[in-house]
Coordinates of C-alpha atoms and ligand atoms in Angstrom, one line a residue:
M1 CA 115.5 92.4 114.2
V2 CA 116.5 89.9 111.5
L3 CA 113.8 88.5 109.3
I4 CA 114.9 85.6 107.3
Y5 CA 112.6 85.0 104.4
A6 CA 113.1 81.7 102.6
D7 CA 111.8 81.0 99.1
D8 CA 109.5 78.0 98.5
A9 CA 110.4 76.2 101.7
G10 CA 107.3 74.2 102.7
F11 CA 105.7 73.3 106.0
G12 CA 107.4 69.9 106.1
D13 CA 110.9 70.9 104.9
L14 CA 112.5 71.6 108.3
S15 CA 113.4 68.8 110.7
C16 CA 111.8 70.8 113.5
Y17 CA 108.5 70.4 111.4
G18 CA 109.0 66.7 111.0
A19 CA 111.4 66.2 108.1
T20 CA 113.7 63.3 108.5
K21 CA 115.6 62.9 105.2
V22 CA 117.0 66.4 105.6
K23 CA 118.4 67.8 108.8
T24 CA 118.2 71.5 109.6
P25 CA 120.1 71.9 112.8
N26 CA 120.4 75.7 112.8
L27 CA 116.7 76.2 112.2
D28 CA 115.9 73.5 114.8
R29 CA 118.0 75.4 117.3
L30 CA 116.1 78.6 116.6
A31 CA 112.9 76.6 117.3
A32 CA 114.3 75.1 120.5
Q33 CA 115.4 78.5 121.7
G34 CA 112.2 80.3 120.7
I35 CA 108.7 79.7 119.5
R36 CA 107.5 77.5 116.7
F37 CA 104.2 78.2 115.0
T38 CA 102.0 75.6 113.4
D39 CA 99.3 77.8 111.8
A40 CA 101.3 80.8 110.5
H41 CA 100.7 82.0 107.0
S42 CA 102.2 83.9 104.1
S43 CA 99.7 86.1 102.4
A44 CA 99.7 84.1 99.1
A45 CA 100.8 80.9 97.6
T46 CA 103.3 82.6 95.3
C47 CA 106.2 84.9 95.9
T48 CA 105.5 88.5 94.7
P49 CA 102.1 88.8 96.4
S50 CA 103.5 87.4 99.7
R51 CA 106.4 89.8 99.7
F52 CA 104.1 92.7 98.9
S53 CA 101.9 91.9 101.9
L54 CA 104.8 91.3 104.2
L55 CA 106.3 94.7 103.5
T56 CA 103.1 96.8 103.1
G57 CA 100.7 95.1 105.6
E58 CA 98.1 94.9 102.9
Y59 CA 96.5 91.8 101.5
S60 CA 98.0 91.4 98.0
F61 CA 94.7 90.4 96.4
R62 CA 93.8 94.1 96.7
N63 CA 96.7 95.0 94.3
P64 CA 96.0 93.4 90.9
G65 CA 99.6 94.3 90.0
A66 CA 101.0 92.0 92.7
T67 CA 101.4 88.9 90.6
I68 CA 104.5 86.9 89.8
L69 CA 106.6 89.6 88.1
P70 CA 109.0 89.3 85.2
G71 CA 112.5 90.5 86.0
D72 CA 112.0 93.8 84.1
A73 CA 108.8 94.8 85.9
R74 CA 108.5 98.2 87.4
A75 CA 108.4 98.7 91.2
I76 CA 105.0 97.7 92.5
I77 CA 105.4 99.4 95.9
E78 CA 105.3 103.1 95.2
P79 CA 108.1 105.3 96.5
G80 CA 107.3 106.8 99.9
R81 CA 104.7 104.2 100.8
F82 CA 104.8 103.2 104.4
T83 CA 106.4 99.8 104.8
L84 CA 107.7 97.4 107.5
A85 CA 111.1 98.9 106.6
S86 CA 110.1 102.5 106.9
L87 CA 108.5 101.7 110.3
F88 CA 111.9 100.6 111.5
Q89 CA 113.7 103.4 109.8
Q90 CA 111.5 106.0 111.3
A91 CA 112.1 104.5 114.7
G92 CA 115.8 105.1 114.2
Y93 CA 116.9 101.6 113.0
E94 CA 119.4 100.9 110.3
T95 CA 117.5 99.0 107.6
G96 CA 118.8 96.6 105.0
A97 CA 117.3 94.3 102.3
V98 CA 119.6 91.5 101.2
G99 CA 118.7 88.7 98.7
K100 CA 115.6 88.1 96.6
W101 CA 113.5 91.1 95.7
H102 CA 110.9 90.2 93.1
L103 CA 108.8 93.4 93.7
G104 CA 110.0 95.2 90.6
L105 CA 112.5 97.9 90.2
G106 CA 112.4 101.3 88.4
K107 CA 109.5 102.9 86.6
G108 CA 109.3 100.6 83.6
N109 CA 111.7 100.2 80.6
L110 CA 114.6 100.2 83.1
D111 CA 118.1 100.8 81.9
W112 CA 120.1 98.4 84.0
N113 CA 123.3 100.3 83.2
G114 CA 122.5 103.4 85.1
P115 CA 121.0 104.1 88.6
I116 CA 118.2 101.7 89.3
A117 CA 115.3 103.4 91.1
P118 CA 112.8 103.4 92.6
G119 CA 113.5 100.2 94.6
P120 CA 114.0 99.2 98.2
N121 CA 116.0 102.4 99.0
E122 CA 112.8 104.4 98.2
I123 CA 110.6 102.4 100.6
G124 CA 112.6 102.5 103.8
F125 CA 115.6 100.3 103.2
G126 CA 118.9 102.3 103.8
Y127 CA 120.9 99.5 102.2
S128 CA 120.1 96.9 99.6
F129 CA 121.9 94.0 97.9
L130 CA 119.6 92.3 95.6
I131 CA 118.8 89.4 93.3
P132 CA 116.4 91.6 91.3
A133 CA 113.7 89.0 90.6
T134 CA 114.3 85.3 90.9
G135 CA 117.2 82.9 90.2
D136 CA 115.4 81.7 87.1
R137 CA 114.7 85.1 85.6
V138 CA 117.0 87.5 83.9
P139 CA 118.9 89.7 84.6
C140 CA 121.3 87.3 86.3
V141 CA 123.2 90.0 88.2
Y142 CA 123.2 91.5 91.7
T143 CA 122.4 95.1 92.4
E144 CA 123.8 97.0 95.4
N145 CA 122.1 100.3 96.4
G146 CA 120.7 100.7 93.0
R147 CA 123.6 99.8 90.8
V148 CA 124.5 96.5 89.0
V149 CA 127.5 95.0 90.8
G150 CA 130.6 94.5 88.7
L151 CA 129.2 95.9 85.5
D152 CA 131.7 96.8 82.8
P153 CA 130.3 99.9 81.1
A154 CA 131.8 98.7 77.8
D155 CA 129.5 95.6 77.9
P156 CA 126.1 97.0 78.7
I157 CA 123.1 94.9 79.8
R158 CA 120.0 94.5 77.7
V159 CA 116.9 92.7 79.0
D160 CA 113.8 91.7 77.2
Y161 CA 111.0 89.3 78.1
R162 CA 109.4 89.1 74.6
K163 CA 112.2 88.8 72.1
P164 CA 115.9 87.9 72.0
T165 CA 118.3 90.8 72.9
G166 CA 121.2 89.4 70.8
P167 CA 122.8 86.3 69.5
E168 CA 123.3 84.6 72.9
P169 CA 122.4 80.9 73.0
T170 CA 119.1 79.9 74.4
G171 CA 117.9 76.8 76.0
K172 CA 115.5 76.2 73.2
A173 CA 118.0 76.5 70.3
N174 CA 121.1 75.1 72.1
P175 CA 120.1 72.5 74.7
E176 CA 123.5 70.9 74.2
L177 CA 125.0 73.8 76.2
L178 CA 122.9 73.2 79.3
K179 CA 124.0 71.6 82.5
M180 CA 120.4 71.4 83.7
H181 CA 117.4 71.1 81.4
P182 CA 114.0 72.8 81.8
S183 CA 110.9 70.6 82.4
H184 CA 108.7 73.5 81.4
G185 CA 109.4 77.0 80.2
H186 CA 112.8 78.3 81.2
D187 CA 114.2 78.0 77.7
M188 CA 115.5 81.4 76.9
T189 CA 118.9 83.0 77.5
I190 CA 121.5 80.6 78.9
V191 CA 123.6 81.9 81.8
N192 CA 126.0 79.7 83.7
G193 CA 124.8 76.7 81.8
V194 CA 121.2 77.2 82.8
S195 CA 118.5 78.6 80.5
R196 CA 116.3 81.2 82.2
I197 CA 113.0 83.0 81.8
G198 CA 113.7 86.1 79.7
Y199 CA 116.4 87.2 77.4
M200 CA 119.5 89.1 78.3
S201 CA 122.8 90.2 76.6
G202 CA 125.9 91.8 77.9
G203 CA 127.0 92.3 81.5
K204 CA 129.4 89.3 81.3
S205 CA 131.5 90.5 84.2
A206 CA 128.5 91.0 86.4
L207 CA 126.7 87.6 85.9
W208 CA 126.2 85.6 89.0
V209 CA 127.3 82.1 89.6
D210 CA 124.3 80.2 91.0
E211 CA 126.5 77.8 93.0
D212 CA 128.0 80.8 94.9
M213 CA 124.7 82.7 95.4
A214 CA 124.1 81.6 99.0
D215 CA 127.7 82.4 100.0
V216 CA 127.5 85.8 98.4
I217 CA 124.2 87.0 99.9
T218 CA 124.9 85.4 103.3
K219 CA 128.1 87.4 103.4
K220 CA 126.3 90.6 102.5
A221 CA 123.8 89.9 105.3
T222 CA 126.4 89.2 107.9
D223 CA 128.5 92.2 106.7
F224 CA 125.3 94.3 107.3
I225 CA 125.1 92.9 110.9
D226 CA 128.9 93.6 111.5
R227 CA 128.6 97.1 110.2
N228 CA 125.5 98.0 112.3
A229 CA 126.1 95.9 115.4
A230 CA 126.4 99.0 117.6
K231 CA 123.0 100.4 116.5
P232 CA 119.5 99.1 116.3
F233 CA 118.9 97.4 112.9
F234 CA 116.3 95.7 110.8
L235 CA 117.7 93.2 108.3
Y236 CA 115.4 91.6 105.7
F237 CA 117.4 88.7 104.5
A238 CA 115.5 87.0 101.6
T239 CA 117.3 83.8 100.7
H240 CA 117.2 82.3 97.2
D241 CA 117.1 78.8 98.5
I242 CA 115.2 76.6 97.9
H243 CA 113.7 78.2 94.7
V244 CA 114.7 76.9 91.2
P245 CA 117.2 76.6 89.7
R246 CA 118.5 74.6 92.6
L247 CA 122.3 74.7 92.4
P248 CA 123.6 74.7 95.9
H249 CA 127.4 74.9 96.4
K250 CA 129.1 71.6 95.9
R251 CA 129.8 71.3 99.6
F252 CA 126.0 70.7 100.1
L253 CA 125.5 68.3 97.2
G254 CA 124.5 64.9 98.5
S255 CA 124.5 66.1 102.1
T256 CA 120.8 65.0 102.5
Q257 CA 118.8 61.9 101.6
C258 CA 116.2 63.6 99.4
G259 CA 118.0 65.1 96.4
V260 CA 119.1 68.5 95.4
R261 CA 116.0 70.2 96.6
C262 CA 116.9 69.1 100.1
D263 CA 120.5 69.9 99.6
A264 CA 119.4 73.4 98.9
M265 CA 117.5 73.2 102.2
A266 CA 120.8 72.3 103.9
E267 CA 122.4 75.3 102.3
L268 CA 119.6 77.5 103.6
D269 CA 120.1 76.1 107.0
W270 CA 123.8 76.9 106.8
S271 CA 122.9 80.5 105.9
V272 CA 120.7 80.7 109.0
G273 CA 123.6 79.4 111.1
E274 CA 125.8 82.2 109.7
I275 CA 123.3 84.8 110.7
V276 CA 123.1 83.3 114.2
K277 CA 126.9 83.3 114.5
A278 CA 127.1 86.9 113.4
L279 CA 124.7 87.9 116.2
E280 CA 126.7 85.8 118.7
R281 CA 129.9 87.5 117.6
H282 CA 128.5 90.8 118.6
N283 CA 126.8 89.6 121.7
L284 CA 123.4 90.4 120.2
T285 CA 121.7 87.1 120.7
R286 CA 119.6 87.9 123.7
N287 CA 117.9 91.0 122.5
T288 CA 117.7 90.5 118.8
I289 CA 114.5 89.1 117.4
V290 CA 115.2 86.5 114.7
I291 CA 112.2 85.4 112.6
F292 CA 112.4 82.6 110.0
T293 CA 109.6 82.0 107.6
S294 CA 109.0 81.3 103.8
D295 CA 107.1 83.1 101.0
N296 CA 104.9 80.3 99.7
G297 CA 104.4 76.5 99.9
P298 CA 106.6 73.8 98.5
V299 CA 106.9 72.7 94.9
V300 CA 109.1 69.8 93.8
D301 CA 109.3 70.2 90.0
D302 CA 109.1 74.0 89.3
G303 CA 110.4 73.9 85.8
Y304 CA 113.8 72.2 85.8
K305 CA 114.7 68.5 85.6
D306 CA 116.9 68.6 88.6
G307 CA 116.1 65.1 90.0
S308 CA 114.1 66.5 92.9
V309 CA 111.1 64.4 92.0
E310 CA 113.0 61.2 91.5
N311 CA 115.1 61.6 94.7
L312 CA 112.3 62.6 97.1
N313 CA 112.8 59.3 98.9
G314 CA 109.7 59.7 101.0
H315 CA 110.3 63.3 102.1
T316 CA 107.0 65.2 102.4
P317 CA 107.6 68.9 101.7
H318 CA 104.0 69.8 102.5
G319 CA 104.2 68.1 105.9
G320 CA 100.8 66.3 105.5
L321 CA 98.9 69.4 104.4
R322 CA 97.0 69.5 101.1
G323 CA 98.4 71.4 98.1
G324 CA 101.6 73.4 97.9
K325 CA 102.9 76.4 96.0
Y326 CA 100.2 78.0 93.8
S327 CA 97.5 76.1 95.7
A328 CA 94.3 77.3 97.4
Y329 CA 94.7 74.6 100.1
E330 CA 96.6 74.9 103.3
A331 CA 100.1 73.9 102.1
G332 CA 100.0 76.9 99.8
T333 CA 100.3 79.5 102.5
R334 CA 100.8 77.6 105.8
M335 CA 104.5 78.2 106.5
P336 CA 107.2 77.2 108.8
F337 CA 107.5 80.2 111.2
L338 CA 110.0 80.5 114.0
V339 CA 110.7 83.5 116.3
R340 CA 113.6 83.6 118.7
W341 CA 114.0 86.4 121.2
P342 CA 115.6 85.0 124.4
A343 CA 114.9 88.2 126.3
R344 CA 111.2 87.9 125.9
I345 CA 110.2 84.5 124.5
K346 CA 110.3 81.2 126.5
A347 CA 112.5 78.6 124.8
G348 CA 110.9 75.6 123.3
T349 CA 107.4 77.0 122.9
T350 CA 104.9 75.8 120.3
S351 CA 101.9 77.9 119.2
A352 CA 98.9 77.0 117.2
A353 CA 97.8 80.7 117.0
L354 CA 96.6 81.8 113.6
I355 CA 98.9 84.5 112.4
S356 CA 100.0 85.9 109.1
Q357 CA 103.1 87.6 107.7
V358 CA 100.9 90.6 106.9
D359 CA 100.7 91.1 110.6
L360 CA 104.4 91.9 111.1
M361 CA 103.9 95.6 110.5
G362 CA 101.1 96.0 113.0
S363 CA 102.9 93.8 115.6
F364 CA 106.2 95.7 115.3
A365 CA 104.5 99.0 115.3
A366 CA 103.1 98.0 118.7
L367 CA 106.4 96.8 119.9
L368 CA 108.1 100.0 118.9
G369 CA 105.3 102.1 120.4
R370 CA 104.6 103.7 117.0
P371 CA 100.9 103.4 116.3
L372 CA 100.0 102.9 112.7
A373 CA 98.4 105.7 110.7
N374 CA 94.9 104.8 109.6
E375 CA 95.9 104.2 106.0
A376 CA 99.0 102.2 106.8
G377 CA 98.9 98.4 106.9
P378 CA 95.2 98.0 106.2
D379 CA 95.2 94.3 106.9
S380 CA 98.0 94.2 109.5
F381 CA 96.9 93.2 113.0
N382 CA 98.9 93.5 116.1
V383 CA 99.6 89.8 117.0
L384 CA 102.6 90.6 119.2
P385 CA 101.2 88.7 122.2
A386 CA 100.9 85.6 120.0
L387 CA 104.4 86.2 118.4
T388 CA 106.0 86.3 121.8
G389 CA 104.0 83.3 123.2
Q390 CA 102.2 85.4 125.8
S391 CA 98.9 84.6 124.1
R392 CA 97.6 81.5 122.4
V393 CA 95.3 83.6 120.2
G394 CA 96.3 85.3 117.0
R395 CA 93.9 86.7 114.4
D396 CA 90.2 86.1 114.2
H397 CA 90.3 85.2 110.5
L398 CA 92.6 85.2 107.5
V399 CA 92.3 85.6 103.8
Q400 CA 94.6 83.4 101.7
Q401 CA 95.4 84.1 98.0
S402 CA 96.2 81.7 95.3
R403 CA 94.7 82.4 91.9
G404 CA 91.5 83.0 93.8
I405 CA 91.0 83.8 97.5
T406 CA 90.0 81.6 100.3
I407 CA 89.2 82.3 104.0
R408 CA 90.1 80.8 107.3
K409 CA 88.3 81.4 110.6
G410 CA 89.1 79.2 113.6
K411 CA 89.0 75.6 112.5
W412 CA 87.1 76.4 109.3
K413 CA 88.4 76.9 105.8
L414 CA 86.2 78.0 103.0
V415 CA 87.3 77.5 99.4
P416 CA 84.7 79.5 97.3
A417 CA 83.3 77.8 94.3
G418 CA 85.3 78.3 91.1
A419 CA 87.3 76.4 88.5
E420 CA 90.1 78.9 88.8
I421 CA 90.9 78.0 92.3
R422 CA 90.9 74.3 91.4
A423 CA 93.2 75.0 88.5
A424 CA 95.6 77.0 90.7
A425 CA 95.7 74.0 93.0
G426 CA 96.8 71.8 90.0
L427 CA 93.5 69.9 90.0
P428 CA 91.5 69.0 87.0
T429 CA 88.3 70.9 86.3
L430 CA 85.3 69.1 87.6
S431 CA 81.6 69.2 87.0
S432 CA 81.3 70.1 90.7
D433 CA 83.4 73.3 90.1
N434 CA 80.4 75.4 91.1
A435 CA 80.5 73.7 94.5
V436 CA 81.8 75.6 97.5
E437 CA 84.2 73.7 99.7
L438 CA 84.4 73.8 103.5
Y439 CA 86.9 71.9 105.6
D440 CA 87.1 71.3 109.3
L441 CA 90.8 71.5 109.9
E442 CA 90.6 70.3 113.4
R443 CA 89.2 66.9 112.3
D444 CA 90.5 66.9 108.8
R445 CA 93.9 68.7 108.6
G446 CA 94.5 67.3 105.1
E447 CA 91.3 68.9 103.7
T448 CA 90.0 65.6 102.3
R449 CA 86.3 65.9 103.2
N450 CA 84.2 68.7 102.0
V451 CA 81.6 69.3 104.7
A452 CA 79.9 72.4 103.1
A453 CA 76.6 70.6 102.8
A454 CA 76.5 69.7 106.5
H455 CA 77.2 73.3 107.7
P456 CA 75.4 75.8 105.5
E457 CA 75.5 78.4 108.3
V458 CA 79.3 78.3 108.4
V459 CA 79.4 78.6 104.6
A460 CA 77.1 81.6 104.8
E461 CA 79.1 83.3 107.6
L462 CA 82.5 82.8 105.9
T463 CA 81.2 83.8 102.5
A464 CA 79.8 87.0 104.0
L465 CA 83.0 87.7 105.9
L466 CA 85.1 87.2 102.8
E467 CA 82.9 89.6 100.8
Q468 CA 83.1 92.1 103.6
V469 CA 87.0 92.0 103.7
K470 CA 87.0 92.5 99.9
R471 CA 84.4 95.2 99.9
E472 CA 85.7 97.3 102.7
G473 CA 89.2 97.5 101.3
R474 CA 90.7 96.9 104.7
S475 CA 90.3 94.5 107.6
R476 CA 92.2 96.3 110.3
R477 CA 90.1 98.7 112.4
G478 CA 91.7 100.9 115.0
Ligands
LIG501 C1 106.6 80.4 87.4 C2 107.8 79.6 86.9 C3 108.4 79.0 88.1 C4 108.7 80.0 89.2 C5 107.5 80.8 89.5 C6 107.8 82.0 90.4 C7 107.6 78.5 84.7 C8 107.1 77.4 83.9 N1 107.4 78.5 86.0 O1 106.0 81.0 86.3 O2 109.6 78.3 87.8 O3 109.8 80.9 88.7 O4 107.0 81.4 88.3 O5 108.1 81.5 91.7 O6 108.2 79.5 84.1 S1 108.0 82.5 92.9 O7 108.3 81.7 94.1 O8 108.9 83.5 92.7 O9 106.6 82.9 93.0
LIG502 CA1 108.6 81.7 96.3

């Protein structure tokens, strides 16, 4: 099984979801050969919480520590916890995590110059090659199985998120050294001509080159497939594209009609093609499940002046949904979601089933014939029949996290009252902030008409259901 987890790719960013200014032929081929979902969700509208849920099968709102983490954060999934990776590992699979992590590493106050643990290797991944946090956060180095790659011990790494670690130039003091300027934040240590969030010193020989990042991690992912082709394996391949800083390799620059954000999308599509080719090389196409999805909705300016806003050229990253990254509305969590499995899934299927990434644990537990222990994956449902297209029905309801939490049930979406949720959606505070919002997504996909007043019984039902999911600490029974 290969799970390709993109970063910040929105519902409208793939040509198989309607994009026209950027072409994603490799992703489109996955869709044509498998099943394409139109109501599949990440757990949250930001990265860390979504990744936490994907791996643990637990809604991230239950874990107050699962917020966007700094690059020096401690590991938030405790060692030994049952995860999607340990499910596969216990079933005899080789397991690997390659790419963006952003779930914390170590126990706090991490020394990047020694062994880095706990991390993925302590929660079920036999192999790991990581971007520790995000491309825009220090340290700008890769780790492989708990060691910084290419580190010269004579030039140790120091990382701090509060104060400078040394005399290195920063975006704030030395903007003349930048090849890309921040639009907000991102004005601390400069690495590769880009100022980051956080300060770091040392580790010169280990610093990544952003323009080569997709090449580097894609190669590590295909190497993993090459090494393990003769065995069952689970590869979690978390791409950096299309998160900021968007610095795709020059061969992708200008390859689309909607600026560098779309060029990064083309690079992502290339990475997907390389994975597909690796499977073909080993004759593994028919019986290897490939899933493609993304961690949160789209954002155009996420803190760097990279021309994405100016060059959008009519491209709609949200694909007609309301909101985007950070938002309580649908584009925050409704994701592109493709599953290809020629042995079991009929080619060219589309499904409107409501499913969530938090369900992967429960679904693969069912597929592997390894029932979940009661405490494992408390919010992870078995939606395998929907994933394979045998059933049109997914989950009954779904909780979505932004700064607050919202709930979906069937065609209804409830956004509880609260200024916080509006703020997270990038909307101004209103006098009506105490008003609950209800949308009928069947009639009003873009969430433009609040029909709460007309359906008090639905508001009451969904409010009670949301309270119950919160109160009970779990939503999976049996
Ligand atoms: C925000 C950053 C944004 C991005 C995001 C995390 C600023 C102003 N904004 O705080 O650039 O890094 O965190 O994105 O610093 S995520 O996809 O990993 O959740
Ligand atoms: Ca993200």
